[in-house]
Coordinates of N, CA and C in Angstrom, one line a residue:
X1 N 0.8 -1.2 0.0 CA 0.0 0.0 0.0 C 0.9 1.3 0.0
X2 N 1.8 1.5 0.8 CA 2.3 2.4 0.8 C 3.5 3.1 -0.2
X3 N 3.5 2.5 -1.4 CA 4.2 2.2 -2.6 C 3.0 3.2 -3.4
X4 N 2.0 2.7 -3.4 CA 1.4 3.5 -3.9 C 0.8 5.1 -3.8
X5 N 1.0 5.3 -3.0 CA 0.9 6.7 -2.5 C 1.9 8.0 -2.7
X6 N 2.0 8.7 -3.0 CA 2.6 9.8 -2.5 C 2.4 11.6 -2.7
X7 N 3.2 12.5 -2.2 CA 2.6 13.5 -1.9 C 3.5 14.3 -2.9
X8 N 3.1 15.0 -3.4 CA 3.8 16.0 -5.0 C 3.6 17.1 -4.8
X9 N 4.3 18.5 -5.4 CA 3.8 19.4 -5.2 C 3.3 19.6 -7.3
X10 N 2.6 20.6 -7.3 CA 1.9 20.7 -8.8 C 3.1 21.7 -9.5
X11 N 3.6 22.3 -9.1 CA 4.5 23.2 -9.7 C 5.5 22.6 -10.2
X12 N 5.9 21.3 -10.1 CA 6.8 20.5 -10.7 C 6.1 19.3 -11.5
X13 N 6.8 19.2 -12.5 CA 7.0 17.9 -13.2 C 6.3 16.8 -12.2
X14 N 5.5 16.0 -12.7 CA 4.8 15.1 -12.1 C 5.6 13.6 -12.5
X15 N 6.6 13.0 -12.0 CA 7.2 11.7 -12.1 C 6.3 10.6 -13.0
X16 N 4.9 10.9 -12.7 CA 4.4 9.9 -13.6 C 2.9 10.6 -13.5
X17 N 2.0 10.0 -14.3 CA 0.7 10.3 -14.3 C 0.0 9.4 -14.3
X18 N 0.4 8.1 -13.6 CA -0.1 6.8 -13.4 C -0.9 7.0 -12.3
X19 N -2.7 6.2 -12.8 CA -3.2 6.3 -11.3 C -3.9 7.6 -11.3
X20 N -4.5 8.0 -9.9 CA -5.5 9.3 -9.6 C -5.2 10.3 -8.6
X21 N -5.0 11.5 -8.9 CA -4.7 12.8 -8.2 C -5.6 12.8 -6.9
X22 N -5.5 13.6 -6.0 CA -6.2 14.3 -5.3 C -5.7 15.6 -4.6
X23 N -6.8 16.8 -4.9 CA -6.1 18.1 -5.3 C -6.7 18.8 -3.8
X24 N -5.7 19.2 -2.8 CA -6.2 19.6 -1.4 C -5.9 21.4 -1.4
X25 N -7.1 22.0 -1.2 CA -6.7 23.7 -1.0 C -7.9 23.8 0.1
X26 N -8.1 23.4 1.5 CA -8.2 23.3 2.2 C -8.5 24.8 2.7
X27 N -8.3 26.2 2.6 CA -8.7 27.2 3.1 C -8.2 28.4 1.6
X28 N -9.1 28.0 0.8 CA -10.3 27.7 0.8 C -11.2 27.0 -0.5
X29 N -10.3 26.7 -1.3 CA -10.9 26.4 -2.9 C -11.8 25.2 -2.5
X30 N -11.0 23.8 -2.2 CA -12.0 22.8 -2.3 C -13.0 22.7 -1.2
X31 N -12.6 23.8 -0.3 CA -14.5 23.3 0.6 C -15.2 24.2 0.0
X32 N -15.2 24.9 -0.9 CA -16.0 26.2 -1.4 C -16.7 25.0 -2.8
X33 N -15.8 24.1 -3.3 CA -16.6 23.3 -4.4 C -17.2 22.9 -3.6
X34 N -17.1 21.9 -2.4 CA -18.1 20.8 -1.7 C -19.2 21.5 -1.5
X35 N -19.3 23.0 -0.7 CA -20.4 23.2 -0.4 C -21.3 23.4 -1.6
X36 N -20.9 24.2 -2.6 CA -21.7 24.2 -3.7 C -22.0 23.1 -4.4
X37 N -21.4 22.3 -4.7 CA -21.8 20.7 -4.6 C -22.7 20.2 -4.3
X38 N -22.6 20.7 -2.4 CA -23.5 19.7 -1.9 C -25.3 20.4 -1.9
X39 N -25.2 21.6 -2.6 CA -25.9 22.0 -2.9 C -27.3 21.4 -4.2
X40 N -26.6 21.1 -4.9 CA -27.0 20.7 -6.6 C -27.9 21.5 -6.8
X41 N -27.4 22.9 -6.9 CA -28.8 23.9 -7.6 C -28.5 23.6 -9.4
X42 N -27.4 23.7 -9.2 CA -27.1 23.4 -11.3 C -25.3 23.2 -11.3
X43 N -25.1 23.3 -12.9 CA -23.8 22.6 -12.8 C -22.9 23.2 -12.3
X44 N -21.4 22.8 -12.3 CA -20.3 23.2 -11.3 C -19.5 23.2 -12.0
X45 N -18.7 24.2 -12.4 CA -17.3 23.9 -12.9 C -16.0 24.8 -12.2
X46 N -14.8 24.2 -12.6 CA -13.9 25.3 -12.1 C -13.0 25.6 -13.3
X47 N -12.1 26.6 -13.1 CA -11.4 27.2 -14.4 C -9.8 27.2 -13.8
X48 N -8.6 27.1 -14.4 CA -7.6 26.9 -14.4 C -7.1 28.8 -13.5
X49 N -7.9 29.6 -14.3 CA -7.6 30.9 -13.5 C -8.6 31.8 -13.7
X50 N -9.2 33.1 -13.5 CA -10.4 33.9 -13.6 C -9.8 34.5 -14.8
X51 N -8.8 35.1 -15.7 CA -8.3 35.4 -16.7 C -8.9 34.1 -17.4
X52 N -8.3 33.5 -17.8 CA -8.6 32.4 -18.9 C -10.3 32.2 -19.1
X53 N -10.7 32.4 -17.8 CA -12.2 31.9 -17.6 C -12.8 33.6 -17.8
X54 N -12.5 34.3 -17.9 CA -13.0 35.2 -18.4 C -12.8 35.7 -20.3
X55 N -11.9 35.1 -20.7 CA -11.7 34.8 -22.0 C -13.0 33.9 -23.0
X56 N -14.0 33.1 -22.2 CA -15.0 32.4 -22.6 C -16.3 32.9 -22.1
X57 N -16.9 33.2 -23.7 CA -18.2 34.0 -23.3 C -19.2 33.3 -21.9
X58 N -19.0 31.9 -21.9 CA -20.1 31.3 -21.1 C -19.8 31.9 -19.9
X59 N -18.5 32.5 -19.6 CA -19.1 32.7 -18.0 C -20.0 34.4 -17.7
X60 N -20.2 34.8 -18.7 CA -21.3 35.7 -18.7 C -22.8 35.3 -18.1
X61 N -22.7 34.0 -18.0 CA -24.1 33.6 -17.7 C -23.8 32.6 -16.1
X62 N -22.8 32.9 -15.9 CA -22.7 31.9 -14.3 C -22.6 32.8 -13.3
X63 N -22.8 31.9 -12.2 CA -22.4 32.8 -10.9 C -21.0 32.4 -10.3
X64 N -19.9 33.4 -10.1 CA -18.6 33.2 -10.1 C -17.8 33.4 -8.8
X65 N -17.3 32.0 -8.2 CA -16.9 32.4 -6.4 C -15.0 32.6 -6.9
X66 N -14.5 33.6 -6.4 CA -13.7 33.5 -6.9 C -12.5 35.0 -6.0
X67 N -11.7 35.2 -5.9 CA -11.0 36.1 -5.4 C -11.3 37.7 -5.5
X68 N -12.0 38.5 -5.0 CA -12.8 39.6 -5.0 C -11.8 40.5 -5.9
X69 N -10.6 40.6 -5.4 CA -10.1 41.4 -6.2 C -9.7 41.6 -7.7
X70 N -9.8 40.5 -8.3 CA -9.5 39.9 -9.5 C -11.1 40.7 -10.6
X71 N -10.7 41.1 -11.2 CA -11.9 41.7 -12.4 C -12.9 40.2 -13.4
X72 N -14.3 40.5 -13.4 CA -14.6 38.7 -14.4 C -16.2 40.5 -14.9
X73 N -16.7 39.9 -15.7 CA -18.0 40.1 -16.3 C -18.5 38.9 -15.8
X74 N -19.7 38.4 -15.4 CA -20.2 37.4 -15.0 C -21.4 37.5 -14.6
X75 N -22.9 36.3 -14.2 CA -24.1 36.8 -13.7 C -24.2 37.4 -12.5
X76 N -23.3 36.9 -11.4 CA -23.0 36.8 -10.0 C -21.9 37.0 -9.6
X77 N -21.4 37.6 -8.5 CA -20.2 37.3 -8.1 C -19.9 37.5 -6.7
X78 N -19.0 36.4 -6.1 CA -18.6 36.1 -4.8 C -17.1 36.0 -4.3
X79 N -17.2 35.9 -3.2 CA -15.9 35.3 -2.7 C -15.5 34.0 -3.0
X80 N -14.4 33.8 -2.9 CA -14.2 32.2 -3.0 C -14.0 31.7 -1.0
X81 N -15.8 31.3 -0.9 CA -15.6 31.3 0.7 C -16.9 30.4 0.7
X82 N -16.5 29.2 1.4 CA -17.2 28.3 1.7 C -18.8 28.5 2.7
X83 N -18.6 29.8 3.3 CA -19.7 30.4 3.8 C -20.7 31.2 2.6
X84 N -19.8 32.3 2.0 CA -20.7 32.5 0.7 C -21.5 31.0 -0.4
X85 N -20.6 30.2 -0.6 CA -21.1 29.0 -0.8 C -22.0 28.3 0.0
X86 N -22.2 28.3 0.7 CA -23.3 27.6 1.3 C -24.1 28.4 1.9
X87 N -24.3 30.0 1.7 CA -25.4 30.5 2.2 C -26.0 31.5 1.1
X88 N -25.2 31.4 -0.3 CA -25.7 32.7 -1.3 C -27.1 31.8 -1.4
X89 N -28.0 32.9 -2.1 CA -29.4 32.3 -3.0 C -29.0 31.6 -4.3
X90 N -29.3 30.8 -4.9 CA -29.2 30.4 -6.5 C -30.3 30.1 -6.7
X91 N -30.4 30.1 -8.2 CA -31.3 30.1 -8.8 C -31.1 28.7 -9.6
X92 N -32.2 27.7 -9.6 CA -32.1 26.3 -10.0 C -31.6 26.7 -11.2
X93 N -30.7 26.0 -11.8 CA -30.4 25.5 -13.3 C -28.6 26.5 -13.3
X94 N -28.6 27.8 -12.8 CA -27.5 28.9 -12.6 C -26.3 27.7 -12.8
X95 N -25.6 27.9 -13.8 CA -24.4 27.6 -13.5 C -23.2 28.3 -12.5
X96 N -22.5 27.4 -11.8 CA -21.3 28.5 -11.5 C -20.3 27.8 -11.1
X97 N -19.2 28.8 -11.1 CA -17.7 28.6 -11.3 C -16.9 29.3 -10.4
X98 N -16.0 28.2 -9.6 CA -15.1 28.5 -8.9 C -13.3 28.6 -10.2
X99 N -12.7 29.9 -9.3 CA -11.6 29.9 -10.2 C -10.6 30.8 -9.1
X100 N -9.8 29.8 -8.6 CA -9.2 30.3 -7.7 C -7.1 30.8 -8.1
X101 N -6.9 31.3 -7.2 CA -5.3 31.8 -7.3 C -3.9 30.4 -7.1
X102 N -4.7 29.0 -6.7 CA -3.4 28.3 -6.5 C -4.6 26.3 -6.9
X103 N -5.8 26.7 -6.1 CA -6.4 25.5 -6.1 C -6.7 25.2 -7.3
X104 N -7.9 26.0 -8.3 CA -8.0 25.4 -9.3 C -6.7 25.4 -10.4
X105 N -5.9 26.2 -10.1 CA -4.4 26.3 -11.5 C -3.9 24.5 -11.0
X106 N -3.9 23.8 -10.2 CA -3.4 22.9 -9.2 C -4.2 21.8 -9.7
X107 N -5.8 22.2 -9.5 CA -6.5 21.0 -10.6 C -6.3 20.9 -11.9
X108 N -6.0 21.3 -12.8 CA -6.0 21.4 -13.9 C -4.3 20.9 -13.9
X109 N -3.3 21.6 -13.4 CA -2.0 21.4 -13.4 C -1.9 19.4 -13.3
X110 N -3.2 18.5 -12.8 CA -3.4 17.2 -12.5 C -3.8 16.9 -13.9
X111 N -4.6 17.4 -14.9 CA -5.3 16.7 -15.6 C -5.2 15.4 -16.3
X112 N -3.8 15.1 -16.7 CA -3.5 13.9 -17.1 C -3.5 12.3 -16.8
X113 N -4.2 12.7 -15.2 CA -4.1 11.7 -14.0 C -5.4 10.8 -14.8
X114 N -5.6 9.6 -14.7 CA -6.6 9.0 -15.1 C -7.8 9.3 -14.5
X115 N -7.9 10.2 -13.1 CA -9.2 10.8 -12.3 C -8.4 12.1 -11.2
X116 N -8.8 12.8 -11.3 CA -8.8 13.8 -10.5 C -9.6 14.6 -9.8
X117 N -9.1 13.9 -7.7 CA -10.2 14.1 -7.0 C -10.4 15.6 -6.4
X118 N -11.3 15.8 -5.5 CA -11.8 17.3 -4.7 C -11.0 17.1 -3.1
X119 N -9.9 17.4 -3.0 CA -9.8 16.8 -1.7 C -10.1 17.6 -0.3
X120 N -10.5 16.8 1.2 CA -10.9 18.2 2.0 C -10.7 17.4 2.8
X121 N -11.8 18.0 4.4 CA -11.6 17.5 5.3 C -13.4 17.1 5.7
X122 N -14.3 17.8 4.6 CA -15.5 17.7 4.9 C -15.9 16.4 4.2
X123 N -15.4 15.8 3.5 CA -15.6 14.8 3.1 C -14.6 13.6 3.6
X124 N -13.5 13.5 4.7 CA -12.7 13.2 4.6 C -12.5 11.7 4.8
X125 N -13.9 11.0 4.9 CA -14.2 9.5 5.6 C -14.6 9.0 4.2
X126 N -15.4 9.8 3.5 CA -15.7 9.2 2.1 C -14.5 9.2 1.3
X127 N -14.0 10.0 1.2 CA -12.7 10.4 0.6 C -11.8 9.2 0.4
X128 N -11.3 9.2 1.7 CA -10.3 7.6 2.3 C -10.8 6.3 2.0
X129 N -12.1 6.4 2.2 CA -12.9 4.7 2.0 C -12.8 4.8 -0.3
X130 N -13.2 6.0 -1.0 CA -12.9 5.8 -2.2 C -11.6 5.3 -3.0
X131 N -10.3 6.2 -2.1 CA -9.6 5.7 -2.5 C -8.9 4.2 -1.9
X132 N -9.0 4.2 -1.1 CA -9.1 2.3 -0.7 C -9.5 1.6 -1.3
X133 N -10.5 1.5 -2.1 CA -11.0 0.7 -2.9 C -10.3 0.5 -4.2
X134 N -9.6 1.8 -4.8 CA -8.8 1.8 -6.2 C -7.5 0.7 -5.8
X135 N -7.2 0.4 -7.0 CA -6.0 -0.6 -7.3 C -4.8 0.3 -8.4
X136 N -4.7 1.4 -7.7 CA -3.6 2.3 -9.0 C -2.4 2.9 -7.9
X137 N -1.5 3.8 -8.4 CA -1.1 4.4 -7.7 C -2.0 6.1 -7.5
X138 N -1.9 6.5 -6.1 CA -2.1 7.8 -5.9 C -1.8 9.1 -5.5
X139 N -2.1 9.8 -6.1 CA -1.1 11.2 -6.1 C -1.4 11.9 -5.2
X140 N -0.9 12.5 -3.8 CA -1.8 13.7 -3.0 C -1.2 14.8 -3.2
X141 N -1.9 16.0 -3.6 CA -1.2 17.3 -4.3 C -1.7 18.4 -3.3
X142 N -0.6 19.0 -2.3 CA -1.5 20.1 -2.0 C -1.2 21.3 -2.7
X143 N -2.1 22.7 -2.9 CA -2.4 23.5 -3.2 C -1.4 24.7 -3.4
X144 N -1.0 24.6 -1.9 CA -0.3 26.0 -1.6 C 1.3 25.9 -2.0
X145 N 1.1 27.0 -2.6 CA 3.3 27.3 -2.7 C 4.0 26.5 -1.7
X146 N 5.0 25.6 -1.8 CA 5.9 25.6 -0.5 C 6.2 26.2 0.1
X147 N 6.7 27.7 -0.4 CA 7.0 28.3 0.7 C 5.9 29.2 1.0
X148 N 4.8 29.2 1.0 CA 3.7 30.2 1.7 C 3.5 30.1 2.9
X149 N 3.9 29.1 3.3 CA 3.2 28.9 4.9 C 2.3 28.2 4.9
X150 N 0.8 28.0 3.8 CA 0.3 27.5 4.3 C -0.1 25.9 4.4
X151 N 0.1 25.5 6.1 CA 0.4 24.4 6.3 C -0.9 23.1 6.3
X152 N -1.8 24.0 6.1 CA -3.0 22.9 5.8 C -3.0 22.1 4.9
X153 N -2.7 22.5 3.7 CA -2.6 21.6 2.2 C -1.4 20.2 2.8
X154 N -0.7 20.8 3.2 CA 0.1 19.6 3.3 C -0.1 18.5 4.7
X155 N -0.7 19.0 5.7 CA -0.9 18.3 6.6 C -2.5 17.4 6.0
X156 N -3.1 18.3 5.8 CA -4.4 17.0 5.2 C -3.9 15.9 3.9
X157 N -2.7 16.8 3.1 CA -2.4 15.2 2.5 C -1.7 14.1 3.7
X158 N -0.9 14.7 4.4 CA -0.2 13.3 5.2 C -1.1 12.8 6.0
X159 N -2.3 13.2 6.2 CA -3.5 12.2 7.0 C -4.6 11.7 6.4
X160 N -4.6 12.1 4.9 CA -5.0 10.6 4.1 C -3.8 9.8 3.8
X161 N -2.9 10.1 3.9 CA -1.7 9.2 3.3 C -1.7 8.2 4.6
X162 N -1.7 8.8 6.0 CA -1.8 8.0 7.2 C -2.9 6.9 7.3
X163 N -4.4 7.8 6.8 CA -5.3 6.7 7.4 C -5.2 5.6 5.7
X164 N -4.9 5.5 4.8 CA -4.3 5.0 3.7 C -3.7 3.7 4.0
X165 N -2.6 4.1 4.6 CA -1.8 3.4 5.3 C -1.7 2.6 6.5
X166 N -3.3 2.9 6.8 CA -2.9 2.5 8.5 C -4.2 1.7 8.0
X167 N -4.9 1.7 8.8 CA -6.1 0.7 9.3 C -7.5 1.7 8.8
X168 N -7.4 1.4 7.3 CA -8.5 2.9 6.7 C -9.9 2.0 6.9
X169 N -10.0 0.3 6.9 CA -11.7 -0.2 7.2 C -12.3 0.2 8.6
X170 N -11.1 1.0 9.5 CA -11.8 1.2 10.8 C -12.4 2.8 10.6
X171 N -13.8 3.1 10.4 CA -14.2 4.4 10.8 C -13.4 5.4 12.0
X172 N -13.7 4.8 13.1 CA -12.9 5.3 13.8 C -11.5 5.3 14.0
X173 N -10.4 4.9 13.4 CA -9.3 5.5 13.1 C -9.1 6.4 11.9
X174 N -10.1 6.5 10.4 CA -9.9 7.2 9.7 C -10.1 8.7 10.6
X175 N -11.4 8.3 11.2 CA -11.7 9.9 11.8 C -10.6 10.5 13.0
X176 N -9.8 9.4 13.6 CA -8.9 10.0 14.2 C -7.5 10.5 13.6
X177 N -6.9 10.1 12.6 CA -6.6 10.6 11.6 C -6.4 12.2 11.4
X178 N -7.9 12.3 10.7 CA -8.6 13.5 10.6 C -9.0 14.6 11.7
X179 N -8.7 13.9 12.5 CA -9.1 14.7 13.7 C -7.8 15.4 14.6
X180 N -7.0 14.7 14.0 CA -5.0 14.7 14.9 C -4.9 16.1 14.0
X181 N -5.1 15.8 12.2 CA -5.0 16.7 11.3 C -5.0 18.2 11.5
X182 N -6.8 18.3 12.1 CA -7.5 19.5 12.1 C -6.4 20.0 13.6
X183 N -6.6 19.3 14.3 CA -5.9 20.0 15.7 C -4.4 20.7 15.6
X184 N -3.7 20.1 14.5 CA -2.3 20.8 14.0 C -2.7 22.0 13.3
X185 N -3.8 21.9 12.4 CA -3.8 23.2 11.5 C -4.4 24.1 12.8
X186 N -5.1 23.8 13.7 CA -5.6 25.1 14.3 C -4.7 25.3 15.5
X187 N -3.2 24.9 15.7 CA -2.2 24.9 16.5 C -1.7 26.0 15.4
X188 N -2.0 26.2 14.0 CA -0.7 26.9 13.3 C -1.5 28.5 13.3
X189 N -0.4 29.5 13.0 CA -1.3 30.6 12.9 C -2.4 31.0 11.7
X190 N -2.7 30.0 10.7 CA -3.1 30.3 9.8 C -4.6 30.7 10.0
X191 N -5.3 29.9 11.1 CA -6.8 30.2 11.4 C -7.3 31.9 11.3
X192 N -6.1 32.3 12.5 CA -6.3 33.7 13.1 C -5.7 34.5 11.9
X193 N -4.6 34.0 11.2 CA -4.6 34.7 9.9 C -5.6 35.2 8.7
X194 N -6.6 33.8 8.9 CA -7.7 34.4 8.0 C -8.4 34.9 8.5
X195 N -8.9 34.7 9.7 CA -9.8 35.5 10.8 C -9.6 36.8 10.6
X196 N -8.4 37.2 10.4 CA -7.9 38.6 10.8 C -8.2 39.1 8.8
X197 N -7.9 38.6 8.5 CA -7.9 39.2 6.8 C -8.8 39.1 6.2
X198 N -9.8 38.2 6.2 CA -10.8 38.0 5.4 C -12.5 38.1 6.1
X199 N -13.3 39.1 5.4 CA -14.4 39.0 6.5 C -14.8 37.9 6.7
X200 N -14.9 36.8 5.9 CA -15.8 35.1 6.2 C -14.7 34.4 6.5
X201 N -13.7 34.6 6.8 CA -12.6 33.8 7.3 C -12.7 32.8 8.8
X202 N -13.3 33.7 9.8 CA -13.4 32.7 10.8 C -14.6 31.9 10.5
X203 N -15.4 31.9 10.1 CA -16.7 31.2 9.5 C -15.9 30.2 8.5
X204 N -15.4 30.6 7.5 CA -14.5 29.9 6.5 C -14.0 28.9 6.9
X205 N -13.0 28.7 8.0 CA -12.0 28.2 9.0 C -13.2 27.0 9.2
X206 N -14.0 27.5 10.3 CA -15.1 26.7 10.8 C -15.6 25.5 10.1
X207 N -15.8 26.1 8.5 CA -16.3 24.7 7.7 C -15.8 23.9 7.0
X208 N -14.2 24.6 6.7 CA -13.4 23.9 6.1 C -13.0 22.6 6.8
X209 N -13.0 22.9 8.4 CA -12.3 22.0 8.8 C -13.7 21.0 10.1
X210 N -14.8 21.2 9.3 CA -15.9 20.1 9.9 C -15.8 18.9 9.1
X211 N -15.0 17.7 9.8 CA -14.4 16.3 9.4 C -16.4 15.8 9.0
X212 N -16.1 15.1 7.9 CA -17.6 14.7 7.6 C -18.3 15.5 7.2
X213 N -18.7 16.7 7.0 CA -19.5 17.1 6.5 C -20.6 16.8 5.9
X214 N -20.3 16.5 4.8 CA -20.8 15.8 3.3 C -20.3 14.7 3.5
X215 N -21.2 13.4 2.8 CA -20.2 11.9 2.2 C -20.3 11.9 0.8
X216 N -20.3 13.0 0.1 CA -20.0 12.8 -1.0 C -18.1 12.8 -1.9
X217 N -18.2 12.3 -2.7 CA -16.9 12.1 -3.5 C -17.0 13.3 -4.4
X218 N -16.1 13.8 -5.0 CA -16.0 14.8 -6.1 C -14.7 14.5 -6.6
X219 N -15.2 14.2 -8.2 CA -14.0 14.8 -9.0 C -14.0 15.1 -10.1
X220 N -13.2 15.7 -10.6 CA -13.4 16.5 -11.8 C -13.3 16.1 -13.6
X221 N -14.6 16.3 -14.1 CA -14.7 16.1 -16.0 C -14.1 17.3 -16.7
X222 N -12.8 17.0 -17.3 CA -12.2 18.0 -17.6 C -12.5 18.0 -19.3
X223 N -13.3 19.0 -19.4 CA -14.1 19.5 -20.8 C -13.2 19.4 -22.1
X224 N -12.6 21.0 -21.7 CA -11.5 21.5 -22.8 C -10.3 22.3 -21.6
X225 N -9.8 23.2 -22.5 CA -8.8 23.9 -21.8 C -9.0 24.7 -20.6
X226 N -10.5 25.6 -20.9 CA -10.9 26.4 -19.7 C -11.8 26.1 -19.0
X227 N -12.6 24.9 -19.2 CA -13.6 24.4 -17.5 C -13.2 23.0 -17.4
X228 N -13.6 22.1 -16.3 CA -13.8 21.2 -15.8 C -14.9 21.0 -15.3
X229 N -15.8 20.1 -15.2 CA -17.1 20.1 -14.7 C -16.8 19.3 -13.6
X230 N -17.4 19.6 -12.1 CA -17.4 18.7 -11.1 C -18.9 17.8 -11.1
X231 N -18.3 16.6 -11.1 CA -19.4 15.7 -10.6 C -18.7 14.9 -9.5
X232 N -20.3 13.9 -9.0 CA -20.2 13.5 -8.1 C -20.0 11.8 -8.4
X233 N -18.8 11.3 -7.4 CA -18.2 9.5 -7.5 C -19.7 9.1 -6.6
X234 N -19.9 9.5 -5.5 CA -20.6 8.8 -4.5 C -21.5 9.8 -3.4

């Protein structure tokens, strides 16, 4: 088992593209897909960057969660914040599109993988039990620059790679795992970092790191060059 696993950063050359990615941006890209996800008002995509995804007329007609400062034409537009996500209004059928500064360039930077997952902590028991089931090798990719600091991307891959590794048919070890996880990221300063910077940040924090959440799987149908559609494994 443990042959098969390992943790990569996306900014480099990928040793192989054998097998299925799983792409972690943890505060805040992938819990911002789950929640909209877990939503199913209408479809879901994400874009490699809000430039590129602004270059395609369709996103004239979506609602767009995405870095406030950044310029898009679009129907809607949000934060890229798992609270805006799970508490805007939509309108059934609305498309919309996440297009973030490291997470989705990160998904897309995977595409080659034979599957490329959503990875988090709100899904984090369905997550582990899907990839346990595969027979390939798997890639865990976190998000953030190496040197940014931020230490969540990397700590939630090494505790799927743990519960992976360890005794993943026991629920209750996957969740302690996940649970060791969350207690290091909120030992780091990054919580109070976004607390302090971002207005939905301590709300943000809050959901990102509710183990279970959702038991849904997500991963991504990669179209053409500028979307991916998220659907759902399970």
């Amino acid at each position: 088992m443990q042959s098969r696993i390992s943790i990569r950063s996306w900014l480099e050359p990928f040793p192989s593209t054998e097998g299925v990615a799983v792409v972690f941006d943890i505060f805040r890209c992938s819990t911002t897909v789950h929640c909209l996800a877990s939503r199913g008002e209408g479809p879901l995509f994400v874009a490699p960057s809000l430039a590129e995804a602004s270059a395609d007329s369709r996103v004239l007609k979506m609602r767009v969660f995405s870095e406030l400062s950044q310029p898009v034409s679009c129907l809607e537009r949000f934060d890229n914040s798992p609270l805006e996500a799970s508490s805007r209004p939509w309108r059934t059928g609305t498309p919309a599109l996440v297009a973030t500064t490291t997470g989705t360039p990160a998904m897309f930077a995977a595409r080659n993988f034979s599957r490329v997952y959503v990875g988090s902590f709100v899904n984090f028991s369905a997550l582990v039990a899907e990839l346990n089931a595969l027979n390939c090798p798997i890639t865990l990719i976190p998000a953030a620059f190496p040197d940014a600091h931020h230490v969540e991307d990397e700590i939630a891959c090494q505790s799927v790679a743990t519960a992976l590794e360890g005794f993943c048919d026991m629920p209750d070890f996957v969740k302690e795992c996940a649970q060791a996880a969350k207690e290091r990221i909120l030992q780091s300063p990054r919580p109070e970092l976004l607390a302090r910077k971002i207005p939905t940040g301590r709300e943000d924090v809050k959901i990102a790191l509710e183990i279970d959440r959702f038991s849904q799987v997500l991963s991504l149908a990669f179209q053409e060059h500028t979307f991916a559609q998220v659907r759902r494994e399970a």
